[in-house]
Amino acid sequence: MPARILIVEDEEPLTLLLRYNLESEGYGVESVGRGDEAETRLRESVPDLVILDWMLPGLSGIELCRRLRTRPETERLPVIMLTARGEETERVRGLATGADDYVVKPFSVPELLARVRALLRRAKPEHVATLLRAGDIELDRETHRVHRAGREVHLGPTEFRLLEFLMQSPGRVFSREQLLDGVWGQDVYIDERTVDVHVGRLRKAINRGRQSDPIRTVRGAGYSFNEMFARAH
């Protein structure tokens, strides 16, 4: 059974973005836009993890988090706090109130997904999405093995991370700079054209014969995992 995640966020575009990416990871997702509504929902049903905005109408996220920690049913519920407050004192306050992790807006969606996985791995290891599926491609995060249409695809470490990164957000176009940050890390200084080389290697490995290419090149923009491919198989 997939992990259930509750998004408590009053910015609808951000809620839609988070829902899309979390559902693509295989999680069950619900959302509310007010703190008081979230408190009511959490009394009725406790999810496996909450993504909670700091500033909310009805009841602030920081107060909701404090209340959650006073109830036996939710005292150990994993909570990731989202906020535009990046000052150290505010981060300390959020963590001291009971948040398990603290993410400052604007943030990287792949990074947030990684934090979700890390929290669930500690709190609910049976619910972590270890297998990504898109079309006829399966990627196993635990064994680091990839299969396409039943055939094992042998990838190097970088090509594996690149495919994983793209599969997490089908349809989203990533610039070369974003791919460098997400796959290689922000502290690595290499030429952006390195991305093209590794995309070429990845394509060569996963495409055989007349198989359709799941990686879409967007001229002048970057690359994406073809959303239509993910839905068609």
JSON list of C-alpha atoms in Angstrom, two decimals:
[
{"chain": "A", "resi": 1, "resn": "MET", "atom": "CA", "xyz": [0.00, 0.00, 0.00]},
{"chain": "A", "resi": 2, "resn": "PRO", "atom": "CA", "xyz": [1.51, 3.38, -0.97]},
{"chain": "A", "resi": 3, "resn": "ALA", "atom": "CA", "xyz": [2.32, 5.96, 1.67]},
{"chain": "A", "resi": 4, "resn": "ARG", "atom": "CA", "xyz": [-0.37, 8.62, 2.19]},
{"chain": "A", "resi": 5, "resn": "ILE", "atom": "CA", "xyz": [0.78, 12.24, 2.23]},
{"chain": "A", "resi": 6, "resn": "LEU", "atom": "CA", "xyz": [-1.24, 15.28, 3.28]},
{"chain": "A", "resi": 7, "resn": "ILE", "atom": "CA", "xyz": [-0.26, 18.64, 1.73]},
{"chain": "A", "resi": 8, "resn": "VAL", "atom": "CA", "xyz": [-1.31, 21.65, 3.80]},
{"chain": "A", "resi": 9, "resn": "GLU", "atom": "CA", "xyz": [-0.64, 24.64, 1.54]},
{"chain": "A", "resi": 10, "resn": "ASP", "atom": "CA", "xyz": [-2.76, 27.66, 0.56]},
{"chain": "A", "resi": 11, "resn": "GLU", "atom": "CA", "xyz": [-0.90, 28.41, -2.70]},
{"chain": "A", "resi": 12, "resn": "GLU", "atom": "CA", "xyz": [-2.86, 26.39, -5.26]},
{"chain": "A", "resi": 13, "resn": "PRO", "atom": "CA", "xyz": [-0.16, 26.32, -8.00]},
{"chain": "A", "resi": 14, "resn": "LEU", "atom": "CA", "xyz": [2.37, 24.96, -5.50]},
{"chain": "A", "resi": 15, "resn": "THR", "atom": "CA", "xyz": [-0.15, 22.41, -4.23]},
{"chain": "A", "resi": 16, "resn": "LEU", "atom": "CA", "xyz": [-0.79, 21.20, -7.79]},
{"chain": "A", "resi": 17, "resn": "LEU", "atom": "CA", "xyz": [2.95, 20.95, -8.47]},
{"chain": "A", "resi": 18, "resn": "LEU", "atom": "CA", "xyz": [3.57, 18.95, -5.30]},
{"chain": "A", "resi": 19, "resn": "ARG", "atom": "CA", "xyz": [0.58, 16.68, -5.88]},
{"chain": "A", "resi": 20, "resn": "TYR", "atom": "CA", "xyz": [1.66, 15.92, -9.46]},
{"chain": "A", "resi": 21, "resn": "ASN", "atom": "CA", "xyz": [5.20, 15.02, -8.47]},
{"chain": "A", "resi": 22, "resn": "LEU", "atom": "CA", "xyz": [4.25, 13.02, -5.38]},
{"chain": "A", "resi": 23, "resn": "GLU", "atom": "CA", "xyz": [1.63, 11.04, -7.26]},
{"chain": "A", "resi": 24, "resn": "SER", "atom": "CA", "xyz": [4.21, 10.37, -9.99]},
{"chain": "A", "resi": 25, "resn": "GLU", "atom": "CA", "xyz": [6.33, 8.81, -7.24]},
{"chain": "A", "resi": 26, "resn": "GLY", "atom": "CA", "xyz": [3.47, 6.48, -6.37]},
{"chain": "A", "resi": 27, "resn": "TYR", "atom": "CA", "xyz": [2.22, 8.16, -3.19]},
{"chain": "A", "resi": 28, "resn": "GLY", "atom": "CA", "xyz": [-1.42, 8.71, -2.28]},
{"chain": "A", "resi": 29, "resn": "VAL", "atom": "CA", "xyz": [-1.96, 12.47, -1.90]},
{"chain": "A", "resi": 30, "resn": "GLU", "atom": "CA", "xyz": [-4.61, 14.66, -0.27]},
{"chain": "A", "resi": 31, "resn": "SER", "atom": "CA", "xyz": [-4.49, 18.43, 0.19]},
{"chain": "A", "resi": 32, "resn": "VAL", "atom": "CA", "xyz": [-6.15, 21.20, 2.20]},
{"chain": "A", "resi": 33, "resn": "GLY", "atom": "CA", "xyz": [-5.59, 24.94, 2.04]},
{"chain": "A", "resi": 34, "resn": "ARG", "atom": "CA", "xyz": [-6.33, 25.99, 5.64]},
{"chain": "A", "resi": 35, "resn": "GLY", "atom": "CA", "xyz": [-4.70, 25.13, 8.93]},
{"chain": "A", "resi": 36, "resn": "ASP", "atom": "CA", "xyz": [-7.97, 24.63, 10.81]},
{"chain": "A", "resi": 37, "resn": "GLU", "atom": "CA", "xyz": [-9.27, 22.31, 8.06]},
{"chain": "A", "resi": 38, "resn": "ALA", "atom": "CA", "xyz": [-6.05, 20.34, 8.25]},
{"chain": "A", "resi": 39, "resn": "GLU", "atom": "CA", "xyz": [-6.44, 19.92, 12.01]},
{"chain": "A", "resi": 40, "resn": "THR", "atom": "CA", "xyz": [-9.95, 18.54, 11.49]},
{"chain": "A", "resi": 41, "resn": "ARG", "atom": "CA", "xyz": [-8.76, 16.20, 8.75]},
{"chain": "A", "resi": 42, "resn": "LEU", "atom": "CA", "xyz": [-5.92, 14.93, 10.92]},
{"chain": "A", "resi": 43, "resn": "ARG", "atom": "CA", "xyz": [-8.31, 14.10, 13.73]},
{"chain": "A", "resi": 44, "resn": "GLU", "atom": "CA", "xyz": [-10.34, 12.00, 11.31]},
{"chain": "A", "resi": 45, "resn": "SER", "atom": "CA", "xyz": [-7.45, 10.22, 9.60]},
{"chain": "A", "resi": 46, "resn": "VAL", "atom": "CA", "xyz": [-3.68, 10.24, 10.15]},
{"chain": "A", "resi": 47, "resn": "PRO", "atom": "CA", "xyz": [-1.52, 10.07, 6.98]},
{"chain": "A", "resi": 48, "resn": "ASP", "atom": "CA", "xyz": [2.04, 8.76, 6.81]},
{"chain": "A", "resi": 49, "resn": "LEU", "atom": "CA", "xyz": [3.58, 12.22, 6.32]},
{"chain": "A", "resi": 50, "resn": "VAL", "atom": "CA", "xyz": [2.51, 15.89, 6.27]},
{"chain": "A", "resi": 51, "resn": "ILE", "atom": "CA", "xyz": [3.97, 18.66, 4.11]},
{"chain": "A", "resi": 52, "resn": "LEU", "atom": "CA", "xyz": [2.99, 21.78, 6.06]},
{"chain": "A", "resi": 53, "resn": "ASP", "atom": "CA", "xyz": [3.23, 25.44, 5.09]},
{"chain": "A", "resi": 54, "resn": "TRP", "atom": "CA", "xyz": [4.20, 27.85, 7.87]},
{"chain": "A", "resi": 55, "resn": "MET", "atom": "CA", "xyz": [1.80, 30.67, 6.93]},
{"chain": "A", "resi": 56, "resn": "LEU", "atom": "CA", "xyz": [-1.79, 29.42, 6.61]},
{"chain": "A", "resi": 57, "resn": "PRO", "atom": "CA", "xyz": [-5.27, 30.92, 7.01]},
{"chain": "A", "resi": 58, "resn": "GLY", "atom": "CA", "xyz": [-7.35, 29.67, 9.93]},
{"chain": "A", "resi": 59, "resn": "LEU", "atom": "CA", "xyz": [-4.42, 28.27, 11.91]},
{"chain": "A", "resi": 60, "resn": "SER", "atom": "CA", "xyz": [-0.73, 28.76, 11.33]},
{"chain": "A", "resi": 61, "resn": "GLY", "atom": "CA", "xyz": [1.42, 25.80, 10.36]},
{"chain": "A", "resi": 62, "resn": "ILE", "atom": "CA", "xyz": [3.70, 26.32, 13.35]},
{"chain": "A", "resi": 63, "resn": "GLU", "atom": "CA", "xyz": [0.72, 26.17, 15.75]},
{"chain": "A", "resi": 64, "resn": "LEU", "atom": "CA", "xyz": [-0.74, 23.14, 13.98]},
{"chain": "A", "resi": 65, "resn": "CYS", "atom": "CA", "xyz": [2.61, 21.37, 14.27]},
{"chain": "A", "resi": 66, "resn": "ARG", "atom": "CA", "xyz": [2.75, 22.18, 18.00]},
{"chain": "A", "resi": 67, "resn": "ARG", "atom": "CA", "xyz": [-0.74, 20.73, 18.50]},
{"chain": "A", "resi": 68, "resn": "LEU", "atom": "CA", "xyz": [0.10, 17.60, 16.55]},
{"chain": "A", "resi": 69, "resn": "ARG", "atom": "CA", "xyz": [2.97, 16.87, 18.91]},
{"chain": "A", "resi": 70, "resn": "THR", "atom": "CA", "xyz": [0.66, 17.00, 21.95]},
{"chain": "A", "resi": 71, "resn": "ARG", "atom": "CA", "xyz": [-1.63, 14.20, 20.63]},
{"chain": "A", "resi": 72, "resn": "PRO", "atom": "CA", "xyz": [-0.56, 10.56, 21.04]},
{"chain": "A", "resi": 73, "resn": "GLU", "atom": "CA", "xyz": [-1.93, 9.73, 17.57]},
{"chain": "A", "resi": 74, "resn": "THR", "atom": "CA", "xyz": [0.26, 12.29, 15.82]},
{"chain": "A", "resi": 75, "resn": "GLU", "atom": "CA", "xyz": [3.21, 12.89, 18.14]},
{"chain": "A", "resi": 76, "resn": "ARG", "atom": "CA", "xyz": [5.48, 10.86, 15.84]},
{"chain": "A", "resi": 77, "resn": "LEU", "atom": "CA", "xyz": [3.87, 11.86, 12.53]},
{"chain": "A", "resi": 78, "resn": "PRO", "atom": "CA", "xyz": [6.62, 12.98, 10.08]},
{"chain": "A", "resi": 79, "resn": "VAL", "atom": "CA", "xyz": [6.24, 16.69, 9.24]},
{"chain": "A", "resi": 80, "resn": "ILE", "atom": "CA", "xyz": [8.13, 18.71, 6.62]},
{"chain": "A", "resi": 81, "resn": "MET", "atom": "CA", "xyz": [7.68, 22.46, 7.10]},
{"chain": "A", "resi": 82, "resn": "LEU", "atom": "CA", "xyz": [7.58, 24.70, 4.01]},
{"chain": "A", "resi": 83, "resn": "THR", "atom": "CA", "xyz": [8.29, 28.39, 4.50]},
{"chain": "A", "resi": 84, "resn": "ALA", "atom": "CA", "xyz": [9.66, 31.54, 2.95]},
{"chain": "A", "resi": 85, "resn": "ARG", "atom": "CA", "xyz": [11.39, 32.26, 6.28]},
{"chain": "A", "resi": 86, "resn": "GLY", "atom": "CA", "xyz": [15.02, 31.34, 5.77]},
{"chain": "A", "resi": 87, "resn": "GLU", "atom": "CA", "xyz": [16.57, 32.95, 8.84]},
{"chain": "A", "resi": 88, "resn": "GLU", "atom": "CA", "xyz": [18.39, 30.63, 11.23]},
{"chain": "A", "resi": 89, "resn": "THR", "atom": "CA", "xyz": [16.23, 31.67, 14.18]},
{"chain": "A", "resi": 90, "resn": "GLU", "atom": "CA", "xyz": [13.07, 30.76, 12.24]},
{"chain": "A", "resi": 91, "resn": "ARG", "atom": "CA", "xyz": [14.49, 27.38, 11.21]},
{"chain": "A", "resi": 92, "resn": "VAL", "atom": "CA", "xyz": [15.36, 26.66, 14.82]},
{"chain": "A", "resi": 93, "resn": "ARG", "atom": "CA", "xyz": [11.87, 27.68, 15.91]},
{"chain": "A", "resi": 94, "resn": "GLY", "atom": "CA", "xyz": [10.22, 25.42, 13.34]},
{"chain": "A", "resi": 95, "resn": "LEU", "atom": "CA", "xyz": [12.35, 22.42, 14.29]},
{"chain": "A", "resi": 96, "resn": "ALA", "atom": "CA", "xyz": [11.91, 23.11, 18.00]},
{"chain": "A", "resi": 97, "resn": "THR", "atom": "CA", "xyz": [8.14, 23.15, 17.56]},
{"chain": "A", "resi": 98, "resn": "GLY", "atom": "CA", "xyz": [8.28, 19.60, 16.24]},
{"chain": "A", "resi": 99, "resn": "ALA", "atom": "CA", "xyz": [8.93, 19.70, 12.49]},
{"chain": "A", "resi": 100, "resn": "ASP", "atom": "CA", "xyz": [11.18, 16.87, 11.31]},
{"chain": "A", "resi": 101, "resn": "ASP", "atom": "CA", "xyz": [12.55, 18.82, 8.36]},
{"chain": "A", "resi": 102, "resn": "TYR", "atom": "CA", "xyz": [12.47, 22.41, 7.15]},
{"chain": "A", "resi": 103, "resn": "VAL", "atom": "CA", "xyz": [12.47, 23.51, 3.48]},
{"chain": "A", "resi": 104, "resn": "VAL", "atom": "CA", "xyz": [12.79, 27.14, 2.42]},
{"chain": "A", "resi": 105, "resn": "LYS", "atom": "CA", "xyz": [10.86, 28.46, -0.60]},
{"chain": "A", "resi": 106, "resn": "PRO", "atom": "CA", "xyz": [11.67, 28.53, -3.45]},
{"chain": "A", "resi": 107, "resn": "PHE", "atom": "CA", "xyz": [12.94, 24.97, -3.32]},
{"chain": "A", "resi": 108, "resn": "SER", "atom": "CA", "xyz": [13.98, 22.18, -5.67]},
{"chain": "A", "resi": 109, "resn": "VAL", "atom": "CA", "xyz": [11.15, 19.65, -6.14]},
{"chain": "A", "resi": 110, "resn": "PRO", "atom": "CA", "xyz": [13.59, 16.71, -6.57]},
{"chain": "A", "resi": 111, "resn": "GLU", "atom": "CA", "xyz": [15.27, 17.74, -3.32]},
{"chain": "A", "resi": 112, "resn": "LEU", "atom": "CA", "xyz": [11.91, 17.84, -1.52]},
{"chain": "A", "resi": 113, "resn": "LEU", "atom": "CA", "xyz": [11.06, 14.39, -2.91]},
{"chain": "A", "resi": 114, "resn": "ALA", "atom": "CA", "xyz": [14.38, 13.11, -1.62]},
{"chain": "A", "resi": 115, "resn": "ARG", "atom": "CA", "xyz": [13.58, 14.52, 1.83]},
{"chain": "A", "resi": 116, "resn": "VAL", "atom": "CA", "xyz": [10.16, 12.86, 1.75]},
{"chain": "A", "resi": 117, "resn": "ARG", "atom": "CA", "xyz": [11.76, 9.52, 0.92]},
{"chain": "A", "resi": 118, "resn": "ALA", "atom": "CA", "xyz": [14.35, 9.94, 3.66]},
{"chain": "A", "resi": 119, "resn": "LEU", "atom": "CA", "xyz": [11.72, 10.72, 6.30]},
{"chain": "A", "resi": 120, "resn": "LEU", "atom": "CA", "xyz": [9.49, 7.85, 5.24]},
{"chain": "A", "resi": 121, "resn": "ARG", "atom": "CA", "xyz": [12.45, 5.50, 5.15]},
{"chain": "A", "resi": 122, "resn": "ARG", "atom": "CA", "xyz": [13.06, 6.25, 8.82]},
{"chain": "A", "resi": 123, "resn": "ALA", "atom": "CA", "xyz": [9.43, 6.40, 9.96]},
{"chain": "A", "resi": 124, "resn": "LYS", "atom": "CA", "xyz": [7.61, 4.04, 7.55]},
{"chain": "A", "resi": 125, "resn": "PRO", "atom": "CA", "xyz": [10.22, 1.98, 5.70]},
{"chain": "A", "resi": 126, "resn": "GLU", "atom": "CA", "xyz": [7.56, -0.32, 4.26]},
{"chain": "A", "resi": 127, "resn": "HIS", "atom": "CA", "xyz": [6.00, 2.60, 2.33]},
{"chain": "A", "resi": 128, "resn": "VAL", "atom": "CA", "xyz": [9.01, 4.10, 0.54]},
{"chain": "A", "resi": 129, "resn": "ALA", "atom": "CA", "xyz": [8.58, 4.06, -3.22]},
{"chain": "A", "resi": 130, "resn": "THR", "atom": "CA", "xyz": [11.64, 2.07, -4.25]},
{"chain": "A", "resi": 131, "resn": "LEU", "atom": "CA", "xyz": [10.37, 1.17, -7.73]},
{"chain": "A", "resi": 132, "resn": "LEU", "atom": "CA", "xyz": [9.71, 3.82, -10.37]},
{"chain": "A", "resi": 133, "resn": "ARG", "atom": "CA", "xyz": [7.61, 2.83, -13.38]},
{"chain": "A", "resi": 134, "resn": "ALA", "atom": "CA", "xyz": [7.01, 4.86, -16.52]},
{"chain": "A", "resi": 135, "resn": "GLY", "atom": "CA", "xyz": [5.77, 3.23, -19.68]},
{"chain": "A", "resi": 136, "resn": "ASP", "atom": "CA", "xyz": [7.67, -0.03, -20.14]},
{"chain": "A", "resi": 137, "resn": "ILE", "atom": "CA", "xyz": [10.63, 1.15, -18.06]},
{"chain": "A", "resi": 138, "resn": "GLU", "atom": "CA", "xyz": [11.16, 0.06, -14.44]},
{"chain": "A", "resi": 139, "resn": "LEU", "atom": "CA", "xyz": [13.86, 1.56, -12.22]},
{"chain": "A", "resi": 140, "resn": "ASP", "atom": "CA", "xyz": [14.65, -0.06, -8.87]},
{"chain": "A", "resi": 141, "resn": "ARG", "atom": "CA", "xyz": [16.30, 2.34, -6.44]},
{"chain": "A", "resi": 142, "resn": "GLU", "atom": "CA", "xyz": [17.38, -0.38, -4.03]},
{"chain": "A", "resi": 143, "resn": "THR", "atom": "CA", "xyz": [19.10, -2.74, -6.46]},
{"chain": "A", "resi": 144, "resn": "HIS", "atom": "CA", "xyz": [20.10, 0.02, -8.92]},
{"chain": "A", "resi": 145, "resn": "ARG", "atom": "CA", "xyz": [18.75, -2.07, -11.79]},
{"chain": "A", "resi": 146, "resn": "VAL", "atom": "CA", "xyz": [16.72, -0.89, -14.77]},
{"chain": "A", "resi": 147, "resn": "HIS", "atom": "CA", "xyz": [14.49, -2.97, -17.04]},
{"chain": "A", "resi": 148, "resn": "ARG", "atom": "CA", "xyz": [12.72, -2.04, -20.25]},
{"chain": "A", "resi": 149, "resn": "ALA", "atom": "CA", "xyz": [10.04, -4.36, -21.61]},
{"chain": "A", "resi": 150, "resn": "GLY", "atom": "CA", "xyz": [11.54, -7.12, -19.48]},
{"chain": "A", "resi": 151, "resn": "ARG", "atom": "CA", "xyz": [15.08, -6.56, -20.78]},
{"chain": "A", "resi": 152, "resn": "GLU", "atom": "CA", "xyz": [17.71, -5.49, -18.26]},
{"chain": "A", "resi": 153, "resn": "VAL", "atom": "CA", "xyz": [19.36, -2.20, -19.18]},
{"chain": "A", "resi": 154, "resn": "HIS", "atom": "CA", "xyz": [22.93, -1.76, -17.99]},
{"chain": "A", "resi": 155, "resn": "LEU", "atom": "CA", "xyz": [23.63, 1.83, -16.96]},
{"chain": "A", "resi": 156, "resn": "GLY", "atom": "CA", "xyz": [26.56, 3.57, -15.39]},
{"chain": "A", "resi": 157, "resn": "PRO", "atom": "CA", "xyz": [26.03, 5.39, -12.05]},
{"chain": "A", "resi": 158, "resn": "THR", "atom": "CA", "xyz": [25.56, 8.80, -13.68]},
{"chain": "A", "resi": 159, "resn": "GLU", "atom": "CA", "xyz": [23.14, 7.54, -16.33]},
{"chain": "A", "resi": 160, "resn": "PHE", "atom": "CA", "xyz": [21.14, 5.76, -13.61]},
{"chain": "A", "resi": 161, "resn": "ARG", "atom": "CA", "xyz": [20.84, 8.97, -11.55]},
{"chain": "A", "resi": 162, "resn": "LEU", "atom": "CA", "xyz": [19.93, 10.92, -14.69]},
{"chain": "A", "resi": 163, "resn": "LEU", "atom": "CA", "xyz": [17.15, 8.50, -15.63]},
{"chain": "A", "resi": 164, "resn": "GLU", "atom": "CA", "xyz": [15.86, 8.46, -12.03]},
{"chain": "A", "resi": 165, "resn": "PHE", "atom": "CA", "xyz": [15.81, 12.25, -11.93]},
{"chain": "A", "resi": 166, "resn": "LEU", "atom": "CA", "xyz": [13.88, 12.54, -15.20]},
{"chain": "A", "resi": 167, "resn": "MET", "atom": "CA", "xyz": [11.42, 9.74, -14.33]},
{"chain": "A", "resi": 168, "resn": "GLN", "atom": "CA", "xyz": [10.46, 11.50, -11.10]},
{"chain": "A", "resi": 169, "resn": "SER", "atom": "CA", "xyz": [8.84, 14.34, -13.06]},
{"chain": "A", "resi": 170, "resn": "PRO", "atom": "CA", "xyz": [7.42, 13.13, -16.41]},
{"chain": "A", "resi": 171, "resn": "GLY", "atom": "CA", "xyz": [6.68, 16.00, -18.77]},
{"chain": "A", "resi": 172, "resn": "ARG", "atom": "CA", "xyz": [8.72, 18.57, -16.89]},
{"chain": "A", "resi": 173, "resn": "VAL", "atom": "CA", "xyz": [11.47, 20.20, -18.94]},
{"chain": "A", "resi": 174, "resn": "PHE", "atom": "CA", "xyz": [14.80, 20.54, -17.13]},
{"chain": "A", "resi": 175, "resn": "SER", "atom": "CA", "xyz": [17.51, 22.87, -18.34]},
{"chain": "A", "resi": 176, "resn": "ARG", "atom": "CA", "xyz": [21.08, 21.59, -18.46]},
{"chain": "A", "resi": 177, "resn": "GLU", "atom": "CA", "xyz": [21.87, 23.68, -15.40]},
{"chain": "A", "resi": 178, "resn": "GLN", "atom": "CA", "xyz": [18.97, 22.12, -13.46]},
{"chain": "A", "resi": 179, "resn": "LEU", "atom": "CA", "xyz": [20.09, 18.64, -14.46]},
{"chain": "A", "resi": 180, "resn": "LEU", "atom": "CA", "xyz": [23.63, 19.40, -13.36]},
{"chain": "A", "resi": 181, "resn": "ASP", "atom": "CA", "xyz": [22.37, 20.57, -9.96]},
{"chain": "A", "resi": 182, "resn": "GLY", "atom": "CA", "xyz": [19.94, 17.67, -9.53]},
{"chain": "A", "resi": 183, "resn": "VAL", "atom": "CA", "xyz": [22.12, 14.81, -10.79]},
{"chain": "A", "resi": 184, "resn": "TRP", "atom": "CA", "xyz": [25.71, 15.93, -10.20]},
{"chain": "A", "resi": 185, "resn": "GLY", "atom": "CA", "xyz": [25.10, 18.31, -7.27]},
{"chain": "A", "resi": 186, "resn": "GLN", "atom": "CA", "xyz": [25.41, 22.05, -6.83]},
{"chain": "A", "resi": 187, "resn": "ASP", "atom": "CA", "xyz": [29.02, 21.89, -5.65]},
{"chain": "A", "resi": 188, "resn": "VAL", "atom": "CA", "xyz": [30.30, 20.24, -8.83]},
{"chain": "A", "resi": 189, "resn": "TYR", "atom": "CA", "xyz": [31.67, 22.57, -11.49]},
{"chain": "A", "resi": 190, "resn": "ILE", "atom": "CA", "xyz": [31.57, 20.96, -14.92]},
{"chain": "A", "resi": 191, "resn": "ASP", "atom": "CA", "xyz": [30.58, 22.11, -18.39]},
{"chain": "A", "resi": 192, "resn": "GLU", "atom": "CA", "xyz": [26.84, 22.04, -19.13]},
{"chain": "A", "resi": 193, "resn": "ARG", "atom": "CA", "xyz": [27.50, 20.12, -22.36]},
{"chain": "A", "resi": 194, "resn": "THR", "atom": "CA", "xyz": [28.48, 17.17, -20.17]},
{"chain": "A", "resi": 195, "resn": "VAL", "atom": "CA", "xyz": [24.74, 16.65, -19.79]},
{"chain": "A", "resi": 196, "resn": "ASP", "atom": "CA", "xyz": [24.41, 16.09, -23.54]},
{"chain": "A", "resi": 197, "resn": "VAL", "atom": "CA", "xyz": [27.08, 13.39, -23.46]},
{"chain": "A", "resi": 198, "resn": "HIS", "atom": "CA", "xyz": [25.36, 11.46, -20.67]},
{"chain": "A", "resi": 199, "resn": "VAL", "atom": "CA", "xyz": [21.90, 11.86, -22.21]},
{"chain": "A", "resi": 200, "resn": "GLY", "atom": "CA", "xyz": [23.36, 10.36, -25.39]},
{"chain": "A", "resi": 201, "resn": "ARG", "atom": "CA", "xyz": [24.76, 7.39, -23.45]},
{"chain": "A", "resi": 202, "resn": "LEU", "atom": "CA", "xyz": [21.45, 6.92, -21.65]},
{"chain": "A", "resi": 203, "resn": "ARG", "atom": "CA", "xyz": [19.50, 6.94, -24.92]},
{"chain": "A", "resi": 204, "resn": "LYS", "atom": "CA", "xyz": [21.87, 4.43, -26.49]},
{"chain": "A", "resi": 205, "resn": "ALA", "atom": "CA", "xyz": [21.41, 2.07, -23.54]},
{"chain": "A", "resi": 206, "resn": "ILE", "atom": "CA", "xyz": [17.61, 2.19, -23.19]},
{"chain": "A", "resi": 207, "resn": "ASN", "atom": "CA", "xyz": [16.59, 2.41, -26.86]},
{"chain": "A", "resi": 208, "resn": "ARG", "atom": "CA", "xyz": [16.94, -0.73, -28.95]},
{"chain": "A", "resi": 209, "resn": "GLY", "atom": "CA", "xyz": [15.68, -1.28, -32.48]},
{"chain": "A", "resi": 210, "resn": "ARG", "atom": "CA", "xyz": [12.42, 0.57, -33.08]},
{"chain": "A", "resi": 211, "resn": "GLN", "atom": "CA", "xyz": [11.68, 1.30, -29.43]},
{"chain": "A", "resi": 212, "resn": "SER", "atom": "CA", "xyz": [10.39, 4.83, -28.91]},
{"chain": "A", "resi": 213, "resn": "ASP", "atom": "CA", "xyz": [12.71, 7.29, -27.22]},
{"chain": "A", "resi": 214, "resn": "PRO", "atom": "CA", "xyz": [11.29, 8.32, -23.81]},
{"chain": "A", "resi": 215, "resn": "ILE", "atom": "CA", "xyz": [13.65, 11.28, -23.50]},
{"chain": "A", "resi": 216, "resn": "ARG", "atom": "CA", "xyz": [12.47, 14.40, -25.25]},
{"chain": "A", "resi": 217, "resn": "THR", "atom": "CA", "xyz": [14.87, 17.13, -26.38]},
{"chain": "A", "resi": 218, "resn": "VAL", "atom": "CA", "xyz": [13.38, 20.61, -26.13]},
{"chain": "A", "resi": 219, "resn": "ARG", "atom": "CA", "xyz": [15.37, 22.87, -28.41]},
{"chain": "A", "resi": 220, "resn": "GLY", "atom": "CA", "xyz": [16.92, 25.74, -26.51]},
{"chain": "A", "resi": 221, "resn": "ALA", "atom": "CA", "xyz": [15.47, 24.55, -23.20]},
{"chain": "A", "resi": 222, "resn": "GLY", "atom": "CA", "xyz": [16.74, 21.14, -22.17]},
{"chain": "A", "resi": 223, "resn": "TYR", "atom": "CA", "xyz": [15.39, 17.62, -21.69]},
{"chain": "A", "resi": 224, "resn": "SER", "atom": "CA", "xyz": [12.32, 15.91, -20.24]},
{"chain": "A", "resi": 225, "resn": "PHE", "atom": "CA", "xyz": [10.96, 12.40, -19.75]},
{"chain": "A", "resi": 226, "resn": "ASN", "atom": "CA", "xyz": [8.16, 12.18, -22.31]},
{"chain": "A", "resi": 227, "resn": "GLU", "atom": "CA", "xyz": [4.86, 12.30, -20.42]},
{"chain": "A", "resi": 228, "resn": "MET", "atom": "CA", "xyz": [2.98, 10.70, -23.31]},
{"chain": "A", "resi": 229, "resn": "PHE", "atom": "CA", "xyz": [5.41, 7.77, -23.28]},
{"chain": "A", "resi": 230, "resn": "ALA", "atom": "CA", "xyz": [4.84, 7.29, -19.53]},
{"chain": "A", "resi": 231, "resn": "ARG", "atom": "CA", "xyz": [1.07, 7.11, -20.07]},
{"chain": "A", "resi": 232, "resn": "ALA", "atom": "CA", "xyz": [1.00, 5.10, -23.28]},
{"chain": "A", "resi": 233, "resn": "HIS", "atom": "CA", "xyz": [2.43, 1.79, -22.14]}
]
